[in-house]
Every structure is written in C-alpha cells, then in structure tokens.
mmCIF file of C-alpha atoms in Angstrom:
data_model
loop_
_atom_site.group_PDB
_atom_site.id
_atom_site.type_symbol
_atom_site.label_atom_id
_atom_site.label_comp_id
_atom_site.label_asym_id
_atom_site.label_seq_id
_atom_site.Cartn_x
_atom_site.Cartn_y
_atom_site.Cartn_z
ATOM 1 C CA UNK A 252 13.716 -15.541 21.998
ATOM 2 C CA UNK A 253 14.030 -15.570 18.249
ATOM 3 C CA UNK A 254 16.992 -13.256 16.917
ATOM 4 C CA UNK A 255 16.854 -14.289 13.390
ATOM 5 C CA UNK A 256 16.195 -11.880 10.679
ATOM 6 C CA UNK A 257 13.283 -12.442 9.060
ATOM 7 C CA UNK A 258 13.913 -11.160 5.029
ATOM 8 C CA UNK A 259 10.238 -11.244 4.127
ATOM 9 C CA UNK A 260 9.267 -9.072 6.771
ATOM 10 C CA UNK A 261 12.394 -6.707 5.603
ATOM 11 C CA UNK A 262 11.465 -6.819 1.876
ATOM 12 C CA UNK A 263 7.737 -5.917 2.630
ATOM 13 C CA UNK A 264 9.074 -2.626 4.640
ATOM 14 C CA UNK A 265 11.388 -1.729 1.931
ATOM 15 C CA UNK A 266 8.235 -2.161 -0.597
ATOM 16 C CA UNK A 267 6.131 -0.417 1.876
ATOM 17 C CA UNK A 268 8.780 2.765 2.006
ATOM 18 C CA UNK A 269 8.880 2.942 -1.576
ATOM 19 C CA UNK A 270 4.662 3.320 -1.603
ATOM 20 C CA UNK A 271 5.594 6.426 0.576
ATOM 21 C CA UNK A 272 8.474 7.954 -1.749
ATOM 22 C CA UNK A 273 5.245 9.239 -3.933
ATOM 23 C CA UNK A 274 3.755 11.036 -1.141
ATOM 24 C CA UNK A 275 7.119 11.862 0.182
ATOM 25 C CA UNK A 276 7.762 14.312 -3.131
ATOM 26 C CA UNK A 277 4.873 15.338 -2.887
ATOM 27 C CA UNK A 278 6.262 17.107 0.400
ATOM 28 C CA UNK A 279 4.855 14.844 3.257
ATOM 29 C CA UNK A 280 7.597 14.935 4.967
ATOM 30 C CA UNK A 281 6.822 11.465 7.306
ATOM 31 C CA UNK A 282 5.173 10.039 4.324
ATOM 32 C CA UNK A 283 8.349 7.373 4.360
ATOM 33 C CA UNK A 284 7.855 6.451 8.064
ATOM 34 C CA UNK A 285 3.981 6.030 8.006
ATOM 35 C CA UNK A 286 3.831 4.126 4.702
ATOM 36 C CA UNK A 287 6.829 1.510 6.367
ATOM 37 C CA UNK A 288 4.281 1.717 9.781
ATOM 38 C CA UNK A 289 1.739 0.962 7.900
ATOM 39 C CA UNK A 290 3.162 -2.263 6.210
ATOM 40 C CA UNK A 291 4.980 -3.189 9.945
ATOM 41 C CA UNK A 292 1.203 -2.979 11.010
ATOM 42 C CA UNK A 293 -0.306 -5.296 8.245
ATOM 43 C CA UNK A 294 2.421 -8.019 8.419
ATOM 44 C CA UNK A 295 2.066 -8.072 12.015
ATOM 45 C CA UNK A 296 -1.723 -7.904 11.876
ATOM 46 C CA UNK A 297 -1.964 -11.137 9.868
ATOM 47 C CA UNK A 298 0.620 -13.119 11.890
ATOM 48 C CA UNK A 299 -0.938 -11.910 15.498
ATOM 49 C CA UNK A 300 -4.509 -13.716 14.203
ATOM 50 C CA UNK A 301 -4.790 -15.304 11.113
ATOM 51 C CA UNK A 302 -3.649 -18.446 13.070
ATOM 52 C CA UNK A 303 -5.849 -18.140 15.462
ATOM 53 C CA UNK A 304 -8.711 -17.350 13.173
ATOM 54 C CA UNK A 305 -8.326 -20.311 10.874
ATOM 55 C CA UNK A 306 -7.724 -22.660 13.285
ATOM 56 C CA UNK A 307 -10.766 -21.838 15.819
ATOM 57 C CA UNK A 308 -13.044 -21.562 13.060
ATOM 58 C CA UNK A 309 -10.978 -24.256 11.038
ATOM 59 C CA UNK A 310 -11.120 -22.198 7.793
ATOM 60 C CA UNK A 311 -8.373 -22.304 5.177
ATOM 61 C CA UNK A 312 -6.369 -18.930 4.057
ATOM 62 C CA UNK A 313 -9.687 -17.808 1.510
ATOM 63 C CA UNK A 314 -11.324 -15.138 4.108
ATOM 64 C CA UNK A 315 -7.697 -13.273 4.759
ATOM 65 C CA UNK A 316 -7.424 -13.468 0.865
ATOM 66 C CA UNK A 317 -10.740 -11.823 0.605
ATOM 67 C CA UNK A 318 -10.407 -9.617 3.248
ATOM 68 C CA UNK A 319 -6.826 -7.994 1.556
ATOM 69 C CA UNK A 320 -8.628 -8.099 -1.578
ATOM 70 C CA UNK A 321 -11.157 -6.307 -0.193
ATOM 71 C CA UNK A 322 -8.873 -3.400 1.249
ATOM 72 C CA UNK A 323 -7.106 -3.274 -2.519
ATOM 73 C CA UNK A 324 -10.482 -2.683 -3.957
ATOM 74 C CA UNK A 325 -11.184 0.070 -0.939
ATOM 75 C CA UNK A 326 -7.978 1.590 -2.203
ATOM 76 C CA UNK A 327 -9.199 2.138 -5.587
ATOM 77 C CA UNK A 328 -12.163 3.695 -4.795
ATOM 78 C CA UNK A 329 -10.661 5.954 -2.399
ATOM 79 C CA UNK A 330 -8.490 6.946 -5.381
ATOM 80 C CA UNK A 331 -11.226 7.545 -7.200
ATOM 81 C CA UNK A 332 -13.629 9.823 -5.559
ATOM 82 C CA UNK A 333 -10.338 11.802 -4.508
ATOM 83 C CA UNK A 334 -9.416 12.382 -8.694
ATOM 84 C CA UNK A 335 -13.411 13.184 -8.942
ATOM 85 C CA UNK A 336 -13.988 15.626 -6.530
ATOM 86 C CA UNK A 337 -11.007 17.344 -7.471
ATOM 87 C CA UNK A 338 -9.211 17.957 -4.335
ATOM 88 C CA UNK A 339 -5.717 19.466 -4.730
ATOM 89 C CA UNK A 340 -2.517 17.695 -4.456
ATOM 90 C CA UNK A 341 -1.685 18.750 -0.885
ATOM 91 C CA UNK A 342 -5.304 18.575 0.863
ATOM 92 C CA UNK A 343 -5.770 14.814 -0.865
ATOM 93 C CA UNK A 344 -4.743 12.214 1.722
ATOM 94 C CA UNK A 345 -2.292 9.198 1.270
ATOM 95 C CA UNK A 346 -5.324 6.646 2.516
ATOM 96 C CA UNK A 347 -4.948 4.818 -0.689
ATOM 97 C CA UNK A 348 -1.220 4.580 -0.472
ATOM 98 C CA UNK A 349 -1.333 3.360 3.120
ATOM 99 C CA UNK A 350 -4.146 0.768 2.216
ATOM 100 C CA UNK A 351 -1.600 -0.463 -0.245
ATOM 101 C CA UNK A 352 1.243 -0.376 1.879
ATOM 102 C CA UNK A 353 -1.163 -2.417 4.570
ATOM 103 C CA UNK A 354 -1.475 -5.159 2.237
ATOM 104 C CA UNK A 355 2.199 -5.257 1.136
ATOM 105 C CA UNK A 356 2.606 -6.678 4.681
ATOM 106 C CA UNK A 357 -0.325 -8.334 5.074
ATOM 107 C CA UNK A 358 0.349 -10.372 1.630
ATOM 108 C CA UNK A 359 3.988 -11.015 2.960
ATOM 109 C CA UNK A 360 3.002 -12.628 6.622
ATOM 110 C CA UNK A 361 0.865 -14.696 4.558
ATOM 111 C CA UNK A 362 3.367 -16.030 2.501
ATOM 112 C CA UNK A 363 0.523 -14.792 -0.749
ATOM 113 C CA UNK A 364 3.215 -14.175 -3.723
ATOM 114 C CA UNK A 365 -0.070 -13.302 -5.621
ATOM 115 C CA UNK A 366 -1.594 -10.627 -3.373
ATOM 116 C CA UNK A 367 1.711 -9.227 -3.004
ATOM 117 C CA UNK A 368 2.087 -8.783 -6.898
ATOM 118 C CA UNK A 369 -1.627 -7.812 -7.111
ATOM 119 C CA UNK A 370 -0.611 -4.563 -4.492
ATOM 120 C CA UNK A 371 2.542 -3.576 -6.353
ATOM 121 C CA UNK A 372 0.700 -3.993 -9.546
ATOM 122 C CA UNK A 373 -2.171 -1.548 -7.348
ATOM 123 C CA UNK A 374 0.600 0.939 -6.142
ATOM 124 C CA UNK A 375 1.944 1.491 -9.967
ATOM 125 C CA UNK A 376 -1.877 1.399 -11.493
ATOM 126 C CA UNK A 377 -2.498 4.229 -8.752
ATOM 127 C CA UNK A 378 0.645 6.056 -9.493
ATOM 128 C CA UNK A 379 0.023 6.056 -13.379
ATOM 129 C CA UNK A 380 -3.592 7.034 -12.710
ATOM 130 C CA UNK A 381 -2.594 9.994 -11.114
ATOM 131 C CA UNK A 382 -0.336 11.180 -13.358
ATOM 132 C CA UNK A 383 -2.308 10.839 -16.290
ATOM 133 C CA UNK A 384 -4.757 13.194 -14.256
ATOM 134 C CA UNK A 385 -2.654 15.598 -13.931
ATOM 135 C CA UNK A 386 -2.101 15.572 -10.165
ATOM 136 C CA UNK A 387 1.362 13.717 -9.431
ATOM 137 C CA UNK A 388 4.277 16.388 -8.914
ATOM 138 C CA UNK A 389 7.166 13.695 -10.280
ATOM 139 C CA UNK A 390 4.969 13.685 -13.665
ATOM 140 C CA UNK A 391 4.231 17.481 -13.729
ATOM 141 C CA UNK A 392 7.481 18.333 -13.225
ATOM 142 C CA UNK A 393 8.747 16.523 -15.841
ATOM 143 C CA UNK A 394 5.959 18.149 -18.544
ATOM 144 C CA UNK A 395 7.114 21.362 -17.327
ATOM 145 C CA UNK A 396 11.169 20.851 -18.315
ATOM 146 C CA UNK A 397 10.236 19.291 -21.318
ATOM 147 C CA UNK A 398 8.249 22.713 -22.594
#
C-alpha cells in the first residue's frame, strides 16, 4: 500500500472547493462538499480507465482530451440556456459548476496543464458571465453598497 501524498490530487480538490465557494454564497449550503466530490470523482475517473482504455485500444491521450473538452463545452451551454430561460438564482442548478469541477480532476489525473488552465479559465468566464447578467449574489451585493 501506497501512503504517499499525492499534491496534484490535493491541489485539484482545493481548485474544485473553490468552484463551489460561488454556489456556496449563493446559500447551498453542501455546495463546498459536492463541488470537491465532484473533482475526487473526475481525477479518479481518469486514473481507474484511461490506462486501460489507451492501452487496449492502443490510442494516445487525444480521446480523454476530447472527451473533457467536450464536458467544458457541455458546461457552457448548460450556462447558457439557464441565463436564457431566466430561472432565478436559487431554482438554477450548479450542473455547470460541477462539470467544471469534474474536469479540474480529470485534467489533473491526466497530468493536462492545458485542460486544467482551460477549466479555471471556464470557472472565471462562467463566474463573470453571470455577474454581468445580473444573477451572481457576490456581484449584486456589491452594486447594492455602492448605491
């Protein structure tokens, strides 16, 4: 048995919690715990079979690259039929956030230092989004002191 620490896996969950801080005040009060669940899951996902995948089919590292890029782009367009169809702060769900989070550890099992950059870049492009709509609290809370 293997008692090292890994510090990739522990930097992914600390960039997966801070993907849930948003949702978390927001008032979701697990938001924290699912977001770092969801990131345990992804990093775990990849190193349980991308192994296995690439070396039965003998295929390089280009589908798991496609597939995360695949759940980024999911991501946005969750994002985006959530801002269109107007759905209020607390009914709107976090699957975009979690997506994110999902990749986080995904990208870091992988050892991708660009997919990882490409989510974080995601997560802040999703924040920003949403607070130039008008439906992030942090944002509107800050509009409101300032008038």
């Amino acid at each position: 048995m293997q008692t090292q620490l890994n510090f990739v896996f522990v930097a992914c969950l600390i960039l997966g919690a801070a993907a849930g801080l948003e949702s978390r005040l927001a008032g979701r009060r697990l938001a924290v715990a699912t977001h770092t669940a969801a990131t345990g899951l992804g990093f775990f996902a990849n190193a349980v079979s991308a192994q296995q995948i690439e070396s039965s089919f003998r295929i390089g590292t280009a589908p798991m690259n496609a597939l995360a890029i695949a759940f980024l782009i999911c991501a946005w367009i969750s994002e985006t039929d959530s801002l269109r169809s107007g759905e209020p702060m607390d009914e709107r769900g976090d699957a975009s956030n979690h997506v994110v989070a999902f990749v986080i550890g995904f990208a870091g099992a992988m050892g991708s230092a660009l997919l990882l950059g490409l989510a974080i870049a995601l997560m802040f492009a999703l924040f920003m989004r949403r607070a130039r709509a008008g439906c992030e609290p942090v944002y509107g809370a800050d509009l409101a002191r300032i008038e």
